[in-house]
Coordinates of C-alpha atoms and ligand atoms in Angstrom, one line a residue:
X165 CA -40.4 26.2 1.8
X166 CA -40.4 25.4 -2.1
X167 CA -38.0 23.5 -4.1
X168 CA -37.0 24.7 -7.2
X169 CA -37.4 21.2 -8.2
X170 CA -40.4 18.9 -9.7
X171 CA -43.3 19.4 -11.4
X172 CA -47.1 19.7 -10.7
X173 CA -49.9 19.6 -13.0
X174 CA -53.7 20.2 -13.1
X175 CA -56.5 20.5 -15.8
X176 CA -57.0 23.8 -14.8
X177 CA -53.8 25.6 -14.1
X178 CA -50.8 24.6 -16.1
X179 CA -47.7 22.7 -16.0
X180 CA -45.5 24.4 -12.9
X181 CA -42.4 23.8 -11.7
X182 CA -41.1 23.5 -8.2
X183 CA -42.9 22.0 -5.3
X184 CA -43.2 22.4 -1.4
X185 CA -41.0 20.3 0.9
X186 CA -39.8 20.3 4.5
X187 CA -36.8 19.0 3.3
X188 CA -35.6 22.5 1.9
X189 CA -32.9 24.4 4.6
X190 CA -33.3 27.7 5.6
X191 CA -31.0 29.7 5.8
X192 CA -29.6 28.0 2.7
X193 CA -26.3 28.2 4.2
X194 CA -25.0 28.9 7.8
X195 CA -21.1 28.8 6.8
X196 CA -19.2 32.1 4.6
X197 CA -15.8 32.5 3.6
X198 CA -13.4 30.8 6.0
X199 CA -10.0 29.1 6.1
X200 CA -11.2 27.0 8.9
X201 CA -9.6 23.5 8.2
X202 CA -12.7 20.7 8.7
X203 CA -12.2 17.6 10.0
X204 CA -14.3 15.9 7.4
X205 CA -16.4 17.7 4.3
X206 CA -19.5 15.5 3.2
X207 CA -19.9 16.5 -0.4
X208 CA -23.9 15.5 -1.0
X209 CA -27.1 15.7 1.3
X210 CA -29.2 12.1 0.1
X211 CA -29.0 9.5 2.8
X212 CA -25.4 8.5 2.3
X213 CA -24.4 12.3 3.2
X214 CA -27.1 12.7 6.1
X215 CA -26.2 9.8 7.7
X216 CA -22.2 10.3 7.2
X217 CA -22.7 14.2 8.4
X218 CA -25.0 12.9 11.5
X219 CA -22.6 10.2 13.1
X220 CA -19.4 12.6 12.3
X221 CA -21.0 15.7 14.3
X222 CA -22.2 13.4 17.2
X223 CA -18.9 12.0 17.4
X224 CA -17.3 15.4 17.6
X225 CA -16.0 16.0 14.0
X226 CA -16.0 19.3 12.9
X227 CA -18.0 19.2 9.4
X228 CA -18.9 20.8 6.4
X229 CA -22.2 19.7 4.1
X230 CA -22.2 20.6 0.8
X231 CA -25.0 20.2 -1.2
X232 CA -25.8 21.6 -5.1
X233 CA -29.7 21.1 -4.4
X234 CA -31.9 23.9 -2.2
X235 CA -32.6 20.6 -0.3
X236 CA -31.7 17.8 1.9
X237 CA -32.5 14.3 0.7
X238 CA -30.8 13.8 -3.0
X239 CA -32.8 10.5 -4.5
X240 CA -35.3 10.3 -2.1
X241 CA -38.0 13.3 -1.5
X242 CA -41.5 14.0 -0.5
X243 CA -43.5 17.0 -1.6
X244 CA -46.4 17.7 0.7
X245 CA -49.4 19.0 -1.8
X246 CA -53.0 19.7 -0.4
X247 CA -51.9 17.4 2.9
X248 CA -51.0 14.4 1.0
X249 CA -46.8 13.2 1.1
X250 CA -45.9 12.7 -3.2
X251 CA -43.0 10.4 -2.8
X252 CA -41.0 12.0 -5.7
X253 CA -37.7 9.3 -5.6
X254 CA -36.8 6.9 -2.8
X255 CA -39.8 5.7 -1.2
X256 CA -40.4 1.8 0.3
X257 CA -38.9 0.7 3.2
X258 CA -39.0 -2.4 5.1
X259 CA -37.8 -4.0 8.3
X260 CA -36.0 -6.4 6.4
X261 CA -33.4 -3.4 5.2
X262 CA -31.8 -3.7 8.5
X263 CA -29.9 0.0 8.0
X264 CA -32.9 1.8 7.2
X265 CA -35.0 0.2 9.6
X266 CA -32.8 0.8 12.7
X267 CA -32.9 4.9 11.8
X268 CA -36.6 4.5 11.9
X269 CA -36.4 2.6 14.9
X270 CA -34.2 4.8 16.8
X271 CA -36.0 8.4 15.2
X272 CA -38.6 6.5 17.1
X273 CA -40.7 6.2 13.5
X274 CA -41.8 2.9 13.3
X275 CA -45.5 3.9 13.7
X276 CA -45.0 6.0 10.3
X277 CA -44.9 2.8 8.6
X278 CA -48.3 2.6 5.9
X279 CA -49.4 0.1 3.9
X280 CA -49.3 1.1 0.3
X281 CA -52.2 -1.6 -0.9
X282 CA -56.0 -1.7 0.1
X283 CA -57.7 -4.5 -1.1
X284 CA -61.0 -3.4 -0.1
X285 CA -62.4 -1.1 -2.2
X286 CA -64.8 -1.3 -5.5
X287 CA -62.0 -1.4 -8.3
X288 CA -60.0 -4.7 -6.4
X289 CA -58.5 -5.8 -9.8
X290 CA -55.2 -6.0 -12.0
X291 CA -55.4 -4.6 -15.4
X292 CA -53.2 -6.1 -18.1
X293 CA -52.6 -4.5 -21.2
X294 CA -50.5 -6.4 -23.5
X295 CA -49.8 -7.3 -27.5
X296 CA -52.8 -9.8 -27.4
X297 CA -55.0 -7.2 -26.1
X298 CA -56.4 -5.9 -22.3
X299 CA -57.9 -7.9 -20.2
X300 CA -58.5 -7.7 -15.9
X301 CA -58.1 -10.5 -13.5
X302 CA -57.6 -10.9 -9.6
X303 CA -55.1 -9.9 -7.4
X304 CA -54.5 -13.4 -6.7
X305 CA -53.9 -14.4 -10.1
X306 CA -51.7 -11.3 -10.6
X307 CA -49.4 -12.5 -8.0
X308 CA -50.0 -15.9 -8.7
X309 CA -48.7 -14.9 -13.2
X310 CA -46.2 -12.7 -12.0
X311 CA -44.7 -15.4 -9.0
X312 CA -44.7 -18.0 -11.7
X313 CA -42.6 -15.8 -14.5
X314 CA -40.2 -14.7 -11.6
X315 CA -39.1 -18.3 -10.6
X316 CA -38.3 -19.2 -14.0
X317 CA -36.7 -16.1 -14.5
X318 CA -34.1 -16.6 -11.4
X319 CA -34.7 -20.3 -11.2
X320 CA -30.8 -20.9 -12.7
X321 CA -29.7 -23.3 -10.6
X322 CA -32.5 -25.7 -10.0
X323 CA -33.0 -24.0 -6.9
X324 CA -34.0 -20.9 -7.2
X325 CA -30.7 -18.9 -7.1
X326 CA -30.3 -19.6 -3.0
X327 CA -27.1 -22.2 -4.4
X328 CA -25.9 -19.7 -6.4
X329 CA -26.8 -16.3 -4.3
X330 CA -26.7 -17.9 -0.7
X331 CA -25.9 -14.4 0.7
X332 CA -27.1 -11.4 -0.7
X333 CA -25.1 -9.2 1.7
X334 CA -22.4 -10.9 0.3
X335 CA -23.3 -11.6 -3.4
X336 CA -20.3 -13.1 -4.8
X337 CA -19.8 -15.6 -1.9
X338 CA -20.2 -18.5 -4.3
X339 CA -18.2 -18.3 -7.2
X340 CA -20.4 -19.5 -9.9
X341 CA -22.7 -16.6 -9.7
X342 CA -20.2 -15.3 -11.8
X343 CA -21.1 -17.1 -14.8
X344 CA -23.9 -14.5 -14.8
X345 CA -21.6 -11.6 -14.6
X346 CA -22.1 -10.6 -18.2
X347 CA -26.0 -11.5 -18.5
X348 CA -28.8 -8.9 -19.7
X349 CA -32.4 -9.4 -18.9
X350 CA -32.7 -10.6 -22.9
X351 CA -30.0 -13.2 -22.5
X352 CA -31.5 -14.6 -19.6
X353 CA -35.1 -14.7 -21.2
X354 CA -33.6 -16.1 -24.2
X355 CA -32.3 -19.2 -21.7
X356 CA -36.2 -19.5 -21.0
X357 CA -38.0 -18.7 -23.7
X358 CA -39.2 -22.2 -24.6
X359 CA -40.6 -22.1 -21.2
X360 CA -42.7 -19.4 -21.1
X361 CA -46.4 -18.4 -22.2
X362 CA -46.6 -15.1 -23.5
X363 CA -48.5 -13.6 -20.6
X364 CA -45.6 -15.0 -18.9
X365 CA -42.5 -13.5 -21.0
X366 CA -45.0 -10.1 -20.5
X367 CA -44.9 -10.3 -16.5
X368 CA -41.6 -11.0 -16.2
X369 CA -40.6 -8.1 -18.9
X370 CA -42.6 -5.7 -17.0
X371 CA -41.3 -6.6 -14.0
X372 CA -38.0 -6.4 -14.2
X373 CA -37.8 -3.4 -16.0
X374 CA -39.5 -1.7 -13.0
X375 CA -36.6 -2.9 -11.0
X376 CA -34.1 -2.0 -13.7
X377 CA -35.5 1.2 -15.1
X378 CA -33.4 0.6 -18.3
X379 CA -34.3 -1.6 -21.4
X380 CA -33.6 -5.8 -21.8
X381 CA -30.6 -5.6 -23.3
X382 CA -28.7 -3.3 -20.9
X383 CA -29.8 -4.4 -17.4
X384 CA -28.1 -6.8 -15.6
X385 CA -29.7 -9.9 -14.5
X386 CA -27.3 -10.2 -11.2
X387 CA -28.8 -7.3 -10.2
X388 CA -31.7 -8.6 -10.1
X389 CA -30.5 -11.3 -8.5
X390 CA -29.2 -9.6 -5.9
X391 CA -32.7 -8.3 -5.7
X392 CA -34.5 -11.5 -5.3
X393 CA -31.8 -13.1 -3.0
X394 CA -32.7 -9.6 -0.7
X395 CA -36.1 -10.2 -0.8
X396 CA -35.6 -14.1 0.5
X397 CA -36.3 -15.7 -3.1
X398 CA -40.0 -15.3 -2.7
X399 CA -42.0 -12.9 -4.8
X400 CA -44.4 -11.9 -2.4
X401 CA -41.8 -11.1 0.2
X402 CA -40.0 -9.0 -2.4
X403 CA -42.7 -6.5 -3.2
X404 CA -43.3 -6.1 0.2
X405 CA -39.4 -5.0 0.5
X406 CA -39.4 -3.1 -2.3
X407 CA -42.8 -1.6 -3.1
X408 CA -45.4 -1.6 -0.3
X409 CA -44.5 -0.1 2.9
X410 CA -43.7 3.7 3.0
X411 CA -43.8 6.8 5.6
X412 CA -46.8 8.8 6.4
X413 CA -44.7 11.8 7.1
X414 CA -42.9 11.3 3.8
X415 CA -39.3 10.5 2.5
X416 CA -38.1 14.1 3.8
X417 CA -39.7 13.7 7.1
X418 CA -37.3 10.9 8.0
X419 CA -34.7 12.4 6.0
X420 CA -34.8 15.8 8.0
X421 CA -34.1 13.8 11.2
X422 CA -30.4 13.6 10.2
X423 CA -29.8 16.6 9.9
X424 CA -31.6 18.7 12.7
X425 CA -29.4 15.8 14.8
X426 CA -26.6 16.9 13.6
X427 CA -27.1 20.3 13.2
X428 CA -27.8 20.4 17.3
X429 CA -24.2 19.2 18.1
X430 CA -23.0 22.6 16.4
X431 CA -20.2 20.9 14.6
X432 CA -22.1 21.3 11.4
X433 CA -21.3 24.0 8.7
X434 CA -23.4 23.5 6.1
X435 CA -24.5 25.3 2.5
X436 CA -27.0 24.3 -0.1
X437 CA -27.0 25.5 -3.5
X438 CA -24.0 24.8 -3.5
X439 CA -22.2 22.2 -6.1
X440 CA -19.0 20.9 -5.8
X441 CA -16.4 21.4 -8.7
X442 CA -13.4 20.1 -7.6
X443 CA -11.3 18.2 -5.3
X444 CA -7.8 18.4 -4.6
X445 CA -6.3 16.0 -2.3
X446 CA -2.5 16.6 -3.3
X447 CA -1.9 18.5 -0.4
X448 CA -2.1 18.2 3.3
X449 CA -5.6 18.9 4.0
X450 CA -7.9 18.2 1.0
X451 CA -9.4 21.1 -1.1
X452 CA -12.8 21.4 -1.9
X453 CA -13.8 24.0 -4.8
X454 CA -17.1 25.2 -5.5
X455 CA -18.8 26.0 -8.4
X456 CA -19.1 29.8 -7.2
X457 CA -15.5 29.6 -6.5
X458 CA -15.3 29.3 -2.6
X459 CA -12.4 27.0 -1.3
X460 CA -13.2 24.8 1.7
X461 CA -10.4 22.7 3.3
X462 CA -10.4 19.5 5.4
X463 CA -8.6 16.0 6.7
X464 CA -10.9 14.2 5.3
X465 CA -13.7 14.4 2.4
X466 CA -16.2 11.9 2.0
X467 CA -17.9 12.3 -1.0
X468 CA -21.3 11.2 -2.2
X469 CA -21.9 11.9 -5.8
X470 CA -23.4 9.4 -7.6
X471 CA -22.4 7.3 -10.6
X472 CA -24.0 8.9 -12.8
X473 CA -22.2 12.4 -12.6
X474 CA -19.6 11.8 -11.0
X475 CA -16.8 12.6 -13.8
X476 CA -18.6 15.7 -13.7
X477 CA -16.6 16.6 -10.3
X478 CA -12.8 17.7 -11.5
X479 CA -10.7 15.2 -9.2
X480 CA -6.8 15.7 -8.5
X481 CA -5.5 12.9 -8.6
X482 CA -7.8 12.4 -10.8
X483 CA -10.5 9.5 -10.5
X484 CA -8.9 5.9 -10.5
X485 CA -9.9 4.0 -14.0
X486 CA -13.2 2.0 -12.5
X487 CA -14.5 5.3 -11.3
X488 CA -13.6 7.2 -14.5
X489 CA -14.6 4.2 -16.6
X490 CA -17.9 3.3 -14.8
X491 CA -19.2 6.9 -14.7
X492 CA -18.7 7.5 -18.2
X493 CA -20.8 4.4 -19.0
X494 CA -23.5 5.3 -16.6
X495 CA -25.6 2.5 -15.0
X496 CA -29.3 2.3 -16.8
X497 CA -31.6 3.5 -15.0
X498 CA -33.9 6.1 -16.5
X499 CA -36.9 5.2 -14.6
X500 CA -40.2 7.4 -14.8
X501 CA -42.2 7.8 -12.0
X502 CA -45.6 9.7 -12.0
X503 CA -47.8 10.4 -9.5
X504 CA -51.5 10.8 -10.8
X505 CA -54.3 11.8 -8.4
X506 CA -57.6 10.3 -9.5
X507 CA -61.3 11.7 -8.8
X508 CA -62.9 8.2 -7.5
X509 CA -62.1 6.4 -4.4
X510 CA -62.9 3.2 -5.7
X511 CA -60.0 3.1 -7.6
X512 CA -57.9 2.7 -4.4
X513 CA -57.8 -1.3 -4.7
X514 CA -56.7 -1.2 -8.9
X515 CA -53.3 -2.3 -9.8
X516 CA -52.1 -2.8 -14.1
X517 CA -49.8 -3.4 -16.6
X518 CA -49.5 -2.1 -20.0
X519 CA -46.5 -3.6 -21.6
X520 CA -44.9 -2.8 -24.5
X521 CA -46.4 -0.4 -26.0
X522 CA -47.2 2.3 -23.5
X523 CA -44.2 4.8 -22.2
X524 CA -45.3 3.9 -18.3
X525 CA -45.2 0.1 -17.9
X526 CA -46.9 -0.4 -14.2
X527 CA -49.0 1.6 -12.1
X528 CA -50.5 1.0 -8.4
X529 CA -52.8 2.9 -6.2
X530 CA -51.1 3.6 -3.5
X531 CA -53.1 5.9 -1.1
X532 CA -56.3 8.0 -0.1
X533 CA -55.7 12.2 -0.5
X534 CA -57.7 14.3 1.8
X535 CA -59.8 15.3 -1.0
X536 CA -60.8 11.7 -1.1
X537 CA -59.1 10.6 -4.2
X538 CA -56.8 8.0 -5.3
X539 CA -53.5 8.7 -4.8
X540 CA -51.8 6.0 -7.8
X541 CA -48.2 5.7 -9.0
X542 CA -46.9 5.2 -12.4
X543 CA -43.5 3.8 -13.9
X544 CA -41.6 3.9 -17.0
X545 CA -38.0 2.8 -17.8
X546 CA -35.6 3.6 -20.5
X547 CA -37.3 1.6 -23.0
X548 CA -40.1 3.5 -24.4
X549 CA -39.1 6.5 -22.7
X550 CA -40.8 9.7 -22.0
X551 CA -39.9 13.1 -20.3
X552 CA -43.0 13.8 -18.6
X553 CA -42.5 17.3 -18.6
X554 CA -41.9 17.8 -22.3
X555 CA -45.1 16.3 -23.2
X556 CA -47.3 16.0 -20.7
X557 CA -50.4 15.1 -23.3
X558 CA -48.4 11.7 -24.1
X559 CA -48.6 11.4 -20.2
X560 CA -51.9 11.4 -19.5
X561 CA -52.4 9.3 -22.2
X562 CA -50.3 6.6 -21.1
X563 CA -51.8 7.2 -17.6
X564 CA -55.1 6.4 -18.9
X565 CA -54.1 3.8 -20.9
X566 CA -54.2 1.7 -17.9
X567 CA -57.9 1.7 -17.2
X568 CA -60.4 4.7 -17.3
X569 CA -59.4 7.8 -15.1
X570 CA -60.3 11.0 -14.5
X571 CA -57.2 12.7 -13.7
X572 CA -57.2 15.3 -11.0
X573 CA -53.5 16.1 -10.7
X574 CA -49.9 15.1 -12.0
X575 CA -46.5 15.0 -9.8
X576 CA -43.5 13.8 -10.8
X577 CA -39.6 14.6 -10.4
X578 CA -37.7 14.0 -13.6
X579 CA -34.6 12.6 -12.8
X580 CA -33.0 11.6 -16.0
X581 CA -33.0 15.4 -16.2
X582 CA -31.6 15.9 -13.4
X583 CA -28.0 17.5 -12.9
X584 CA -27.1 16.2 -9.7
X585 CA -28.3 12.3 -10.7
X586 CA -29.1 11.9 -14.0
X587 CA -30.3 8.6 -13.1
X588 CA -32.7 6.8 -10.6
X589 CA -31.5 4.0 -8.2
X590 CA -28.1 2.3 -9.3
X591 CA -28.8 -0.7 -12.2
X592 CA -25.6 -1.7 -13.6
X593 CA -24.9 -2.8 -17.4
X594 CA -24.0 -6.6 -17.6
X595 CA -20.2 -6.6 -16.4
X596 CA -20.1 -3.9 -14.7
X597 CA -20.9 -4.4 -10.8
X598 CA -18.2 -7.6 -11.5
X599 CA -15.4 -5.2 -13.4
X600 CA -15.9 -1.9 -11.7
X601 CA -17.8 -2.5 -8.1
X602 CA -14.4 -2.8 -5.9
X603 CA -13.0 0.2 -7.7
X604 CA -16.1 2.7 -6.9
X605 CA -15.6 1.4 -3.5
X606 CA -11.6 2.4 -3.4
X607 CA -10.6 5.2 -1.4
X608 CA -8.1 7.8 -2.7
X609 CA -5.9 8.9 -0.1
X610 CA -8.1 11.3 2.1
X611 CA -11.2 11.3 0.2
X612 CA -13.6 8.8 0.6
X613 CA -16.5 7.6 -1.8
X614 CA -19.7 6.8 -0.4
X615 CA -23.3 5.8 -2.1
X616 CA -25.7 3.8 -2.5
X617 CA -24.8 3.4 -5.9
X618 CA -21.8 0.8 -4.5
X619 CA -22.5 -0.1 -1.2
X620 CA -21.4 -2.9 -0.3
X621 CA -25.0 -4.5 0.9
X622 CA -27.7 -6.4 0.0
X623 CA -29.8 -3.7 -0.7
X624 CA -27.3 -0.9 -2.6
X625 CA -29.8 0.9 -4.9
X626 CA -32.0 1.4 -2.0
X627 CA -32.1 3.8 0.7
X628 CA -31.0 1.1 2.7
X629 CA -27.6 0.7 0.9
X630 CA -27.2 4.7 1.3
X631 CA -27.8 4.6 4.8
X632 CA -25.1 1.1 5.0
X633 CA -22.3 3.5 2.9
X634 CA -22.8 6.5 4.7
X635 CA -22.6 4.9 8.3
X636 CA -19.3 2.8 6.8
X637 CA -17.5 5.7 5.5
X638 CA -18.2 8.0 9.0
X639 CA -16.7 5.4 11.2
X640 CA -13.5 5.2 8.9
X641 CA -13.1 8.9 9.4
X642 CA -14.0 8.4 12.8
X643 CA -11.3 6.1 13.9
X644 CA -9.0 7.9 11.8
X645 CA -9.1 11.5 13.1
X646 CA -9.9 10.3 16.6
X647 CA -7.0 8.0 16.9
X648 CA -9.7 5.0 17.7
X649 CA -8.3 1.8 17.0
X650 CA -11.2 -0.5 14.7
X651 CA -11.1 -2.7 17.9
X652 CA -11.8 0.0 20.1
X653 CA -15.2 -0.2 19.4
X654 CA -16.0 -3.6 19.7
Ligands
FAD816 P1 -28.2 10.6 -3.6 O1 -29.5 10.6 -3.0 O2 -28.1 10.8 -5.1 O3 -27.3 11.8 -2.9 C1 -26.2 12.4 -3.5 C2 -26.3 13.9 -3.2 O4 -25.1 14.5 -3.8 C3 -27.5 14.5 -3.9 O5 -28.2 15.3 -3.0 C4 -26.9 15.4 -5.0 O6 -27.6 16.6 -5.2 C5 -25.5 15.7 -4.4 N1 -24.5 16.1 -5.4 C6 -24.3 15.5 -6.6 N2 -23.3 16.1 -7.2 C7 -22.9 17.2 -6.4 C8 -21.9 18.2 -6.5 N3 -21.1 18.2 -7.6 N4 -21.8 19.0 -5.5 C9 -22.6 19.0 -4.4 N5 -23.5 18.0 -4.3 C10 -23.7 17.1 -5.3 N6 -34.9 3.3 -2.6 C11 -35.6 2.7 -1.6 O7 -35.1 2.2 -0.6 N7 -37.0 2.5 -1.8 C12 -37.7 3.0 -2.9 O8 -38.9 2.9 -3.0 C13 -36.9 3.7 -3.9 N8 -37.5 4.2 -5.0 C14 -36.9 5.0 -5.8 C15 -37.6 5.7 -6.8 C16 -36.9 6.7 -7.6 C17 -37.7 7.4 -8.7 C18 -35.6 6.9 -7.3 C19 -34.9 8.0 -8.2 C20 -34.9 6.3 -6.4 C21 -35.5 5.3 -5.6 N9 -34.8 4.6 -4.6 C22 -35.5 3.9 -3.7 C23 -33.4 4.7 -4.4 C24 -32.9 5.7 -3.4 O9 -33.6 6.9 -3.6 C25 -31.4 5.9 -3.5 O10 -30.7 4.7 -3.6 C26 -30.9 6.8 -2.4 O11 -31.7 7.9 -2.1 C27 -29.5 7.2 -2.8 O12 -28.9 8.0 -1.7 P2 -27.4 8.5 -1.8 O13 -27.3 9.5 -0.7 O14 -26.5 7.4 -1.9 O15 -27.4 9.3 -3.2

């Protein structure tokens, strides 16, 4: 079935919107008017609401999914166009992301795992494009540039942030990290500058804003901490966390696992196109209202909606102050991601990046279509931003500002446009994961607040950290409602 979400476009046709994907239900809703009281709603589909909605059916719960979207999957979604998976959010995975990679384990899915990079093809080079000009090297001296700039960039206590960040699952541990609390990417840079060539200051620049999607002055250097500490304070092992191994059934392929589980234990209502407008929990039961003005009612609601909107959700009693505080400030992330389908196979081995002055900063090839052309992948952040599909002239040009290419095909979700997100993966503003983090994470009463975009783990901002919430916030309810003691399970 189709989305009514992202956009394609081809040289010959024109810009459309809405794309295939599996992940779309039909019937769009299997639940009417009822008084029926739930045992849990899940407000929100993306993995944090799949995985919450799957482990309270196969425990027994009776529950209710609500979703605004026509699909399953929220962040992370694949479109399937001419055969070929476009990863439109949420993509890389790794067995090192220990939530995500035991659903892949148990869906039986570990042989979906493919390698993003192919090394073997004509075009094996890195293009950088920066204020002293363009030039190509190696991938080896790619990695070697960018390893360099990253270990001064974390290096803050002489030992490359392991004394400071010895536990990334548990990232305040050692006190001192939070000295750093209040650190942007500039003021850590600033710390370095003296230290670093300019191709250097470029590679680290570039880099982190990819992880960030926001600018240098309002990301967060602890998150990126955080990041580095996941990825065992090595840069190779890093991108091969966050950026090279993905699913050859696509994001939604895994994704729809969840719920066809759940759905086949019967307990689960469910309705898309559905948004939530408000939740009262005053009462006995909780009350969910929906934008169409249906009531649902339940013990327990565990609600997913990110950062990013969630003020937009009417709450009574209303939001505590770190909720109501953070969501109004919004974490950074505006990241643009592009998909660009390129007529020559060669290309398959290129990497680049074109920093500053191009509105995407890095771009990979990152797989073979049917047709035989390079599938490559294109990011932008907040600085220097661009809505793709407002101008996609501007696009293609800062798609082929990279290196030559003859551009076949464009595919790209916008999700700083998006309603239900208005954001890509969580990147606080310095301060804020320190100030507001146990807050987000605070229950209130019977409602329950689960995401990525606070989970407690190593990897929140990941699918992994979705997965981690949603799996935490189903076993609360599950003790709960079904009298188990926490012991019980041990
Ligand atoms: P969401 O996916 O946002 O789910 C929340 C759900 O709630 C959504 O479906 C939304 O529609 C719904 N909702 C919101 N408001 C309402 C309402 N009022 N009523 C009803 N429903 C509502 N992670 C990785 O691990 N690897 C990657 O490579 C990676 N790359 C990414 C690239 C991009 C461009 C983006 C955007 C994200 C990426 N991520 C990646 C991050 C990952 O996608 C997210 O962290 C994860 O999907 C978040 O899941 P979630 O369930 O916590 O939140």
């Amino acid at each position: 079935a189709r989305s009514r979400e992202g956009w394609q476009w081809s040289p010959n046709g024109t810009l459309q919107q809405g794309l295939p994907s599996i992940g779309v239900i039909q019937p769009p809703r299997n639940v009417g008017k009822t008084s029926e009281v739930f045992d849990v709603i899940v407000i929100g589909s993306g993995y944090t609401g799949l995985t919450a909605a799957r482990d309270a059916t196969t425990s027994g719960l009776k529950t209710l999914l609500l979703e605004g979207r026509d699909r399953i999957g929220g962040r992370t979604w694949s479109s399937n166009i001419d055969g070929y998976p476009f990863e439109m959010g949420g993509t890389w995975v790794h067995w090192f992301q220990p939530h995500v990679y035991r659903e892949l384990s148990r869906y039986g899915m570990i042989d979906q795992l493919v390698h993003s990079t192919d090394y073997s093809k004509k075009h094996n080079f890195f293009s950088f494009a920066t204020r002293s000009g363009r030039r190509e090297m190696s991938h080896e001296e790619e990695d070697e540039l960018f390893a360099r700039a990253v270990q001064k960039f974390v290096n803050v206590d002489g030992n490359y942030g392991k004394t400071v960040m010895p536990f990334p699952f548990n990232a305040h541990w050692n006190k001192d990290v939070l000295q750093y609390a209040n650190m942007s990417f500039a003021d850590r840079i600033a710390q370095i500058q003296h230290d670093l060539s300019e191709d250097e200051q470029h590679a680290i620049e570039s880099f982190a804003l990819l992880c960030s999607g926001g600018t240098r002055d309002n990301s967060a250097f602890l998150d990126f901490l955080r990041w580095w500490a996941a990825g065992n304070y090595d840069y190779k092992t890093l991108l091969d966390t966050i950026i090279i191994f993905k699913l050859k059934c696509g994001q939604s392929g895994f994704a729809i696992r969840f719920f066809k589980e759940a759905l086949e234990t019967q307990n689960l209502a469910y309705a898309f196109n559905t948004a939530v407008s408000r939740v009262d929990g005053t009462g006995d039961v909780v009350r969910v209202l929906t934008k169409e003005g249906d009531e649902f009612q339940a013990k327990r609601v565990i609600c997913t909606v990110p950062l990013n909107v969630l003020n937009k959700v009417d709450f009574n009693p209303p939001l505590n102050q770190a909720k109501r505080e953070a969501s109004a400030l919004k974490h950074v992330n505006q990241c643009v991601k592009v998909h660009a389908e390129i007529k020559d196979p060669e290309m398959r081995s290129w990497s680049g990046v074109t920093y500053p002055n191009n509105k995407l900063v890095i771009g990979l090839a990152d797989g073979t279509t049917p047709a035989g052309n390079t599938h490559c992948v294109f990011f932008g952040c907040d600085a220097n931003h661009i809505h793709a599909d407002e101008n996609i002239q501007e696009t293609l040009k800062a798609v082929k500002s990279f290196a030559p290419m003859d551009v076949e095909r464009l595919v790209f979700h916008n999700w700083s446009k998006d309603e239900f997100a208005e954001g890509a993966w969580v990147w606080y503003r310095p301060g804020m994961e320190v100030k507001y983090l146990e807050g987000l994470r605070e229950r209130q009463g019977a409602i329950l607040f689960a995401n990525s975009d606070w989970a407690a783990g190593g990897w929140r901002s990941f699918i992994d950290g979705a997965i981690q919430s949603g799996t935490e916030a189903a076993l609360t309810v599950k003790e709960e409602l079904l009298s188990r003691s926490p012991t019980s399970r041990l």
